[in-house]
Short mmCIF file of C-alpha atoms and ligand atoms in Angstrom, two decimals:
data_model
loop_
_atom_site.label_atom_id
_atom_site.label_comp_id
_atom_site.label_asym_id
_atom_site.label_seq_id
_atom_site.Cartn_x
_atom_site.Cartn_y
_atom_site.Cartn_z
CA MET A 30 114.42 97.86 124.03
CA ASN A 31 113.67 101.69 123.21
CA CYS A 32 113.22 103.30 119.88
CA ARG A 33 116.25 104.40 118.01
CA ILE A 34 114.73 107.80 116.91
CA CYS A 35 112.53 108.86 120.00
CA ASN A 36 113.48 106.64 122.95
CA GLY A 37 109.87 105.52 123.00
CA GLN A 38 109.02 102.01 123.98
CA LEU A 39 108.77 99.45 121.17
CA SER A 40 106.42 96.66 120.70
CA LYS A 41 107.58 93.48 119.31
CA PHE A 42 105.19 91.77 116.93
CA LEU A 43 107.29 89.74 114.52
CA ASP A 44 109.86 87.23 115.22
CA LEU A 45 111.74 85.61 111.99
CA GLY A 46 114.21 83.54 114.23
CA GLN A 47 117.89 83.15 114.10
CA GLN A 48 119.40 84.91 110.69
CA PRO A 49 122.68 85.01 109.20
CA ILE A 50 123.92 88.61 107.65
CA ALA A 51 121.95 88.46 104.46
CA ASN A 52 124.10 89.67 101.90
CA ARG A 53 127.28 87.59 103.16
CA PHE A 54 127.37 84.98 100.70
CA LEU A 55 130.17 82.86 101.66
CA LEU A 56 132.84 80.09 101.07
CA GLU A 57 132.74 76.68 102.65
CA SER A 58 135.84 77.70 104.62
CA GLU A 59 133.85 80.48 106.50
CA PHE A 60 130.69 78.23 107.33
CA ASP A 61 132.16 77.74 110.83
CA SER A 62 132.91 81.29 111.82
CA GLU A 63 129.16 82.61 110.48
CA PHE A 64 127.39 85.20 112.65
CA PHE A 65 123.79 84.67 113.50
CA TYR A 66 121.45 86.97 115.33
CA GLN A 67 117.58 87.07 116.27
CA LEU A 68 115.40 88.84 113.57
CA GLU A 69 112.89 90.58 115.28
CA VAL A 70 110.64 93.69 114.53
CA GLY A 71 108.89 96.14 116.58
CA ILE A 72 106.94 99.29 116.32
CA CYS A 73 107.30 102.58 118.37
CA ASN A 74 104.44 103.38 120.90
CA ASP A 75 105.20 107.13 120.59
CA CYS A 76 106.44 108.10 116.98
CA SER A 77 105.26 104.82 115.06
CA MET A 78 108.53 104.04 113.41
CA ILE A 79 108.70 100.17 112.75
CA GLN A 80 112.27 98.81 113.39
CA LEU A 81 114.34 96.07 114.08
CA VAL A 82 115.01 95.23 117.74
CA ASN A 83 118.39 93.93 117.16
CA LEU A 84 121.39 95.41 114.77
CA ILE A 85 124.50 94.25 113.43
CA PRO A 86 127.02 97.09 113.30
CA PRO A 87 127.10 98.73 109.96
CA ASP A 88 130.74 98.61 109.60
CA GLU A 89 130.23 94.61 109.27
CA LEU A 90 127.39 95.06 106.80
CA PHE A 91 128.65 97.41 104.46
CA GLY A 92 132.36 96.84 103.41
CA GLN A 93 134.48 96.88 100.49
CA ASP A 94 133.19 93.71 99.33
CA TYR A 95 129.62 94.62 99.36
CA PRO A 96 128.11 92.35 96.59
CA PHE A 97 125.22 94.46 95.47
CA PHE A 98 125.04 96.43 92.07
CA SER A 99 122.03 98.27 91.05
CA SER A 100 122.90 97.97 87.38
CA THR A 101 122.36 94.26 87.38
CA SER A 102 118.96 94.88 87.01
CA THR A 103 117.74 96.70 83.93
CA PHE A 104 114.30 97.88 85.39
CA MET A 105 116.12 99.54 88.14
CA THR A 106 118.62 101.23 85.69
CA ASN A 107 115.49 102.59 83.75
CA HIS A 108 113.96 103.71 86.81
CA PHE A 109 116.82 105.75 87.76
CA GLN A 110 117.16 107.31 84.48
CA MET A 111 113.69 108.13 84.15
CA PHE A 112 113.78 109.97 87.62
CA ALA A 113 116.95 111.47 86.66
CA ASP A 114 115.26 113.22 83.74
CA GLU A 115 112.59 114.48 85.93
CA ILE A 116 114.84 115.77 88.18
CA LYS A 117 116.84 117.64 85.47
CA ALA A 118 113.53 119.00 84.10
CA HIS A 119 112.07 120.28 87.15
CA LEU A 120 113.98 120.38 90.38
CA LEU A 121 117.63 121.04 89.44
CA PRO A 122 118.85 124.22 87.57
CA PRO A 123 121.71 123.75 85.18
CA ASP A 124 124.26 125.08 87.57
CA GLY A 125 122.73 123.14 90.37
CA PHE A 126 124.41 120.73 92.67
CA ILE A 127 123.25 117.20 93.33
CA VAL A 128 124.32 114.57 95.99
CA GLU A 129 123.43 111.04 96.31
CA VAL A 130 123.69 109.24 99.58
CA GLY A 131 124.32 105.75 98.78
CA CYS A 132 125.38 105.96 95.03
CA ASN A 133 126.44 102.35 94.97
CA ASP A 134 127.68 101.83 91.10
CA GLY A 135 126.47 105.08 90.15
CA THR A 136 123.40 103.82 88.09
CA PHE A 137 121.76 106.97 89.33
CA LEU A 138 124.42 109.47 89.39
CA LYS A 139 126.08 108.73 86.04
CA ASN A 140 123.07 110.54 84.67
CA PHE A 141 124.37 113.82 86.16
CA THR A 142 128.00 113.86 85.08
CA ASP A 143 127.34 117.04 83.33
CA PHE A 144 126.32 118.60 86.70
CA LEU A 145 128.19 119.28 89.93
CA HIS A 146 127.48 116.19 91.67
CA MET A 147 128.83 113.98 94.46
CA GLY A 148 128.12 110.54 95.64
CA VAL A 149 128.49 109.48 99.28
CA ASP A 150 128.97 105.49 99.88
CA PRO A 151 131.24 103.54 101.79
CA SER A 152 131.23 100.79 99.30
CA THR A 153 131.21 102.83 95.90
CA LEU A 154 132.82 102.34 92.55
CA SER A 155 133.62 105.50 91.46
CA ASN A 156 135.83 105.92 88.24
CA GLU A 157 133.10 107.53 86.20
CA PHE A 158 131.66 110.05 88.62
CA MET A 159 132.67 111.93 91.71
CA ALA A 160 131.97 110.33 95.15
CA LEU A 161 133.30 110.21 98.53
CA LYS A 162 134.03 106.64 99.88
CA GLU A 163 132.61 107.44 103.50
CA PHE A 164 129.32 106.93 105.31
CA PHE A 165 127.02 109.96 104.97
CA ASN A 166 126.93 112.13 108.41
CA LYS A 167 127.16 115.38 109.92
CA ARG A 168 131.00 115.30 109.63
CA THR A 169 130.84 114.16 105.51
CA ALA A 170 127.79 116.39 105.15
CA ASP A 171 129.94 119.42 106.43
CA TRP A 172 132.71 118.62 104.48
CA ILE A 173 130.72 118.56 101.14
CA VAL A 174 129.37 122.07 102.11
CA GLY A 175 132.63 123.47 102.76
CA MET A 176 133.99 122.29 99.66
CA MET A 177 131.08 122.44 97.14
CA GLY A 178 128.63 124.42 98.55
CA THR A 179 124.73 123.54 99.72
CA ALA A 180 123.00 120.95 97.51
CA ASP A 181 119.83 121.74 95.30
CA VAL A 182 118.96 117.96 95.52
CA VAL A 183 119.98 115.37 97.95
CA TYR A 184 118.78 111.93 96.58
CA ALA A 185 118.84 108.47 98.26
CA ALA A 186 117.27 105.23 96.89
CA ASN A 187 116.87 102.20 99.10
CA THR A 188 119.49 103.46 101.46
CA VAL A 189 117.72 105.72 104.29
CA CYS A 190 116.07 102.86 105.75
CA HIS A 191 119.44 101.27 106.30
CA ILE A 192 120.84 103.75 108.40
CA PRO A 193 120.46 103.38 112.39
CA ASP A 194 121.08 107.03 113.36
CA LEU A 195 118.04 108.64 111.37
CA ASN A 196 118.27 111.54 113.51
CA GLU A 197 121.86 112.29 112.41
CA PHE A 198 120.90 111.41 108.80
CA PHE A 199 118.29 114.22 108.69
CA GLN A 200 120.51 116.66 110.86
CA ALA A 201 123.17 116.23 108.12
CA THR A 202 120.67 116.42 105.29
CA ARG A 203 119.44 119.71 106.76
CA ALA A 204 123.09 121.14 107.04
CA LEU A 205 123.63 120.08 103.22
CA LEU A 206 120.45 121.42 101.44
CA SER A 207 119.96 124.82 100.12
CA PRO A 208 117.35 126.65 101.78
CA ASP A 209 115.11 125.82 98.97
CA GLY A 210 116.30 122.52 98.09
CA PHE A 211 114.80 119.01 98.28
CA LEU A 212 115.87 115.72 99.87
CA ILE A 213 113.84 112.87 97.96
CA PHE A 214 114.49 109.44 99.18
CA GLU A 215 112.53 106.21 98.17
CA ASP A 216 112.34 102.87 100.20
CA PRO A 217 110.06 100.05 100.45
CA TYR A 218 106.80 100.87 102.08
CA TRP A 219 105.46 99.00 105.09
CA GLY A 220 102.01 99.10 103.63
CA ALA A 221 103.00 97.25 100.42
CA ILE A 222 105.07 94.66 102.61
CA VAL A 223 101.88 94.07 104.66
CA ARG A 224 99.63 93.84 101.52
CA LYS A 225 101.99 91.52 99.59
CA GLY A 226 102.75 89.60 102.77
CA SER A 227 106.60 90.10 101.68
CA PHE A 228 108.22 89.43 104.85
CA ASP A 229 111.39 88.74 103.34
CA GLN A 230 112.02 92.50 102.94
CA ILE A 231 112.84 92.20 106.52
CA TYR A 232 116.57 91.66 106.98
CA ASP A 233 119.46 93.07 108.84
CA GLU A 234 120.33 95.88 106.33
CA HIS A 235 116.65 97.24 106.59
CA VAL A 236 116.62 98.80 110.06
CA TYR A 237 113.66 100.60 109.63
CA TYR A 238 110.14 99.76 107.74
CA PHE A 239 108.76 103.30 106.61
CA THR A 240 105.26 104.86 106.80
CA VAL A 241 104.24 108.10 105.82
CA THR A 242 103.12 108.82 109.42
CA ALA A 243 106.64 107.80 111.00
CA ILE A 244 108.54 109.69 108.44
CA LYS A 245 106.39 112.98 108.88
CA ASN A 246 107.17 112.40 112.67
CA VAL A 247 111.09 111.78 112.28
CA VAL A 248 111.62 114.68 109.43
CA GLU A 249 109.46 117.31 111.78
CA MET A 250 111.58 115.92 115.11
CA ASN A 251 114.65 117.03 113.08
CA GLY A 252 113.49 120.53 111.72
CA LEU A 253 112.47 119.54 108.28
CA ARG A 254 109.08 119.26 106.51
CA LEU A 255 107.39 116.29 104.46
CA LEU A 256 106.52 118.14 101.44
CA GLY A 257 105.02 115.09 99.05
CA VAL A 258 104.90 111.28 98.62
CA SER A 259 104.39 109.18 95.42
CA PRO A 260 104.02 105.64 95.10
CA LEU A 261 106.68 103.41 93.24
CA GLU A 262 106.48 100.04 91.88
CA THR A 263 109.97 99.21 92.85
CA HIS A 264 111.12 96.58 95.45
CA GLY A 265 107.38 95.30 95.46
CA GLY A 266 105.95 98.60 96.35
CA SER A 267 108.03 101.90 97.74
CA LEU A 268 106.90 105.30 98.37
CA ARG A 269 109.08 108.18 97.45
CA TYR A 270 109.32 111.07 99.78
CA TYR A 271 109.94 114.89 99.32
CA VAL A 272 111.40 116.66 102.11
CA GLY A 273 112.35 120.25 102.30
CA LYS A 274 113.20 123.07 104.98
CA GLN A 275 110.05 124.98 104.17
CA GLN A 276 106.63 124.31 102.99
CA LYS A 277 106.54 124.55 99.37
CA GLU A 278 105.26 123.00 95.96
CA ILE A 279 107.27 120.47 94.50
CA PRO A 280 107.52 121.63 90.88
CA GLY A 281 106.41 119.48 87.61
CA THR A 282 106.52 116.36 89.26
CA GLY A 283 102.75 115.66 89.63
CA VAL A 284 103.28 114.84 93.40
CA THR A 285 100.25 115.99 95.43
CA GLN A 286 101.03 116.88 99.13
CA ALA A 287 98.27 114.46 100.66
CA ILE A 288 100.34 113.70 103.60
CA ASN A 289 97.76 114.07 106.12
CA ARG A 290 95.31 111.92 104.26
CA TRP A 291 98.11 109.28 103.68
CA SER A 292 98.91 109.36 107.41
CA ALA A 293 95.40 109.30 108.58
CA SER A 294 94.61 106.01 106.63
CA GLU A 295 97.84 104.02 107.26
CA ILE A 296 96.07 101.05 109.22
CA CYS A 297 99.23 99.04 108.35
CA THR A 298 100.66 100.58 111.75
CA HIS A 299 97.78 99.32 114.01
CA LEU A 300 98.73 97.00 116.62
CA ALA A 301 95.85 94.39 115.54
CA LYS A 302 96.93 94.59 111.87
CA LEU A 303 100.48 93.98 112.84
CA SER A 304 99.70 90.92 114.78
CA SER A 305 97.48 89.44 112.17
CA PHE A 306 100.45 90.16 109.52
CA SER A 307 102.64 87.95 111.70
CA LYS A 308 100.28 85.11 111.82
CA SER A 309 99.94 85.38 108.05
CA VAL A 310 103.85 85.10 107.56
CA HIS A 311 103.82 82.02 109.72
CA LEU A 312 101.36 80.63 107.74
CA THR A 313 103.13 81.56 104.35
CA ARG A 314 106.02 79.61 105.78
CA ASP A 315 103.80 76.33 106.64
CA LYS A 316 102.37 76.75 102.92
CA LEU A 317 105.59 76.91 101.25
CA ARG A 318 107.34 74.07 103.16
CA THR A 319 104.42 71.97 102.43
CA LEU A 320 104.32 72.65 98.83
CA LEU A 321 108.07 72.29 97.91
CA SER A 322 108.12 69.10 99.92
CA SER A 323 105.23 67.55 97.81
CA LEU A 324 107.01 68.19 94.48
CA SER A 325 109.01 65.65 92.52
CA GLY A 326 111.93 66.45 90.37
CA GLN A 327 114.63 68.92 90.58
CA ILE A 328 114.05 72.09 92.40
CA VAL A 329 116.52 75.24 92.28
CA GLY A 330 116.41 78.71 93.55
CA TYR A 331 116.34 81.82 91.25
CA GLY A 332 117.99 84.81 92.25
CA ALA A 333 120.46 84.92 95.20
CA THR A 334 118.67 87.94 96.78
CA SER A 335 119.38 89.59 100.35
CA LYS A 336 115.80 88.99 100.80
CA SER A 337 116.11 85.20 99.94
CA THR A 338 118.25 84.56 103.15
CA THR A 339 115.29 85.53 105.48
CA THR A 340 112.91 83.28 103.45
CA LEU A 341 115.32 80.43 103.30
CA ASN A 342 116.34 80.33 107.11
CA TYR A 343 113.04 81.43 108.29
CA CYS A 344 111.45 78.50 106.57
CA GLY A 345 114.30 76.22 106.96
CA ILE A 346 114.84 75.73 103.02
CA GLY A 347 118.35 74.22 102.48
CA PRO A 348 120.55 72.09 99.86
CA ASP A 349 118.30 69.19 100.47
CA THR A 350 115.33 71.09 98.81
CA LEU A 351 117.07 73.63 96.43
CA ASP A 352 119.84 71.91 94.46
CA TYR A 353 121.38 75.41 93.84
CA ILE A 354 120.48 79.16 93.39
CA THR A 355 120.94 80.56 89.89
CA ASP A 356 122.15 84.24 89.94
CA THR A 357 123.83 86.50 87.21
CA THR A 358 126.17 88.43 90.08
CA PRO A 359 129.62 87.10 89.30
CA ASP A 360 130.88 87.84 93.10
CA LYS A 361 128.01 85.48 94.61
CA GLN A 362 129.02 82.64 92.05
CA GLY A 363 130.86 79.71 93.47
CA LYS A 364 129.71 80.92 96.84
CA PHE A 365 127.03 79.56 99.22
CA SER A 366 123.96 81.32 100.69
CA PRO A 367 124.05 82.69 104.00
CA GLY A 368 123.17 80.25 106.82
CA MET A 369 121.60 77.52 104.56
CA HIS A 370 124.62 76.90 102.73
CA ILE A 371 122.90 76.43 99.13
CA PRO A 372 125.44 76.62 96.32
CA ILE A 373 125.27 79.79 93.85
CA VAL A 374 125.84 79.16 90.49
CA HIS A 375 125.97 81.02 87.17
CA PRO A 376 122.92 80.83 84.95
CA ASP A 377 124.66 78.65 82.58
CA LYS A 378 123.85 75.63 84.76
CA PHE A 379 120.43 76.64 85.11
CA TYR A 380 119.87 76.64 81.38
CA LYS A 381 121.63 73.47 81.07
CA ASP A 382 119.97 71.58 83.74
CA ARG A 383 116.46 72.72 82.89
CA PRO A 384 115.06 71.97 86.35
CA ASP A 385 111.66 71.17 87.05
CA TYR A 386 110.67 74.00 89.52
CA ALA A 387 112.49 77.20 90.29
CA LEU A 388 111.73 79.04 93.40
CA LEU A 389 111.51 82.68 92.54
CA LEU A 390 113.52 84.48 95.26
CA ALA A 391 113.97 87.64 93.03
CA TRP A 392 110.19 88.00 93.03
CA ASN A 393 110.49 91.51 92.72
CA HIS A 394 112.13 91.18 89.41
CA ILE A 395 109.34 88.94 88.22
CA THR A 396 108.30 90.96 84.79
CA GLU A 397 111.88 91.07 83.62
CA ILE A 398 112.57 87.40 84.56
CA LEU A 399 109.64 86.01 82.81
CA LYS A 400 110.20 87.99 79.87
CA LYS A 401 113.75 86.68 79.82
CA GLU A 402 113.21 82.99 80.67
CA THR A 403 110.72 82.15 77.93
CA GLU A 404 112.95 78.94 76.92
CA PHE A 405 112.54 77.87 80.72
CA ARG A 406 110.33 74.56 80.46
CA GLY A 407 109.66 73.95 84.39
CA LYS A 408 107.60 75.99 86.61
CA PHE A 409 108.28 79.04 88.89
CA VAL A 410 107.25 78.69 92.50
CA LEU A 411 106.15 82.02 93.96
CA TYR A 412 105.63 82.76 97.54
CA VAL A 413 104.95 86.71 97.52
CA PRO A 414 102.41 87.68 96.65
CA GLY A 415 101.09 84.30 98.27
CA VAL A 416 102.29 80.64 97.82
CA LYS A 417 101.77 79.16 94.26
CA ILE A 418 102.88 77.45 91.31
CA LEU A 419 102.88 79.80 88.18
P1 TMP B 519 117.52 92.57 94.33
O1 TMP B 519 116.35 92.14 94.50
O2 TMP B 519 118.39 93.08 95.58
O3 TMP B 519 117.85 93.77 93.40
O4 TMP B 519 118.95 91.45 93.84
C1 TMP B 519 118.56 90.63 92.65
C2 TMP B 519 119.42 89.33 92.56
O5 TMP B 519 118.92 88.70 91.85
C3 TMP B 519 120.77 89.60 92.17
O6 TMP B 519 121.60 88.87 92.70
C4 TMP B 519 120.93 89.34 90.62
C5 TMP B 519 119.75 88.20 90.57
N1 TMP B 519 119.10 88.27 89.33
C6 TMP B 519 119.31 87.19 88.34
O7 TMP B 519 120.00 86.27 88.87
N2 TMP B 519 118.62 87.37 87.26
C7 TMP B 519 117.79 88.39 86.95
O8 TMP B 519 117.25 88.21 85.66
C8 TMP B 519 117.81 89.39 87.66
C9 TMP B 519 116.75 90.41 87.54
C10 TMP B 519 118.11 89.17 88.93
ZN1 ZN B 520 110.06 106.33 118.53
#
């Protein structure tokens, strides 16, 4: 297998076994036709991009029924609103044009309805803001430029790492951006995944696991420059990247341009580090299985996240261990988890049952969840960062 970006050789370093489509919560009638593939990760020996070895075609992944809504998390809603305020204050002139790639339910873009704006997303719900229900590519970028002109800001949150043809993405952005415009995108950071041991961030939709080194390489290969990087708390540790057509300061955001320092210190890309990460992932699986099998009383899952599909299938945790998974998303309730087929239920059942243990599958929302679940008398079981009972 060769690198999707530069065609260099990939070195495989992690195998998470046979996995179903992470976000395909299913009905019992669909169990027999479920699709599985081998979830493996490699690093490119040339451009350093960490990527999945095998992919599922994107039109299988993000259809009409893509059951993810950014606004279900208040933390994420606040996160987007704060950054929208920063963009308005420093990066977008009053008559400016902003495009969001992967605008989802508009949690971010709804902050810009007073501006010229456009979302691009094949699964968007767009009655409160302008959006193009398409994949973002050179064709859609050219169409937007033809209709609305070039953009001052192109933003994408937790989207770019999903795009298999990253060269086309950056070429399309280059066509869309004004000469002084900024592409700003944020995605989970590979260094944080290694540090936290959050192997469950690895699943089909996340084709790439970014590092500053690899992003610098890929943007430069496509005639753009990496102008700044800033660390974020979201999704267990992310980085926000600022990219433009020319070398310039990023006004007012407090982002320093320590790109070279970041890339020089990125030991998370070294092969020895990658293989020790792989070993620690196997250890986490063994510890979690041992812990869960030692518990008595009712155990359930909390948060039917996409991430949980990797965890549950890799660790072999099924309905014999977790009675059900509680989740606030109406579209998931009444369905079953991919691969392991654990029932997903409305939180009312969780409140009524008062289980003894809840495996925190939505660990990235831990602060919000602990604040909300003060009445829960059982214990939370955590596996990121590290296996423990809270
Ligand atoms: P995410 O990690 O991809 O943001 O998905 C979070 C999932 O967890 C989503 O399906 C909603 C669910 N969830 C709850 O059920 N209760 C909660 O309090 C939170 C924050 C999320
Ligand atoms: Zn490469």
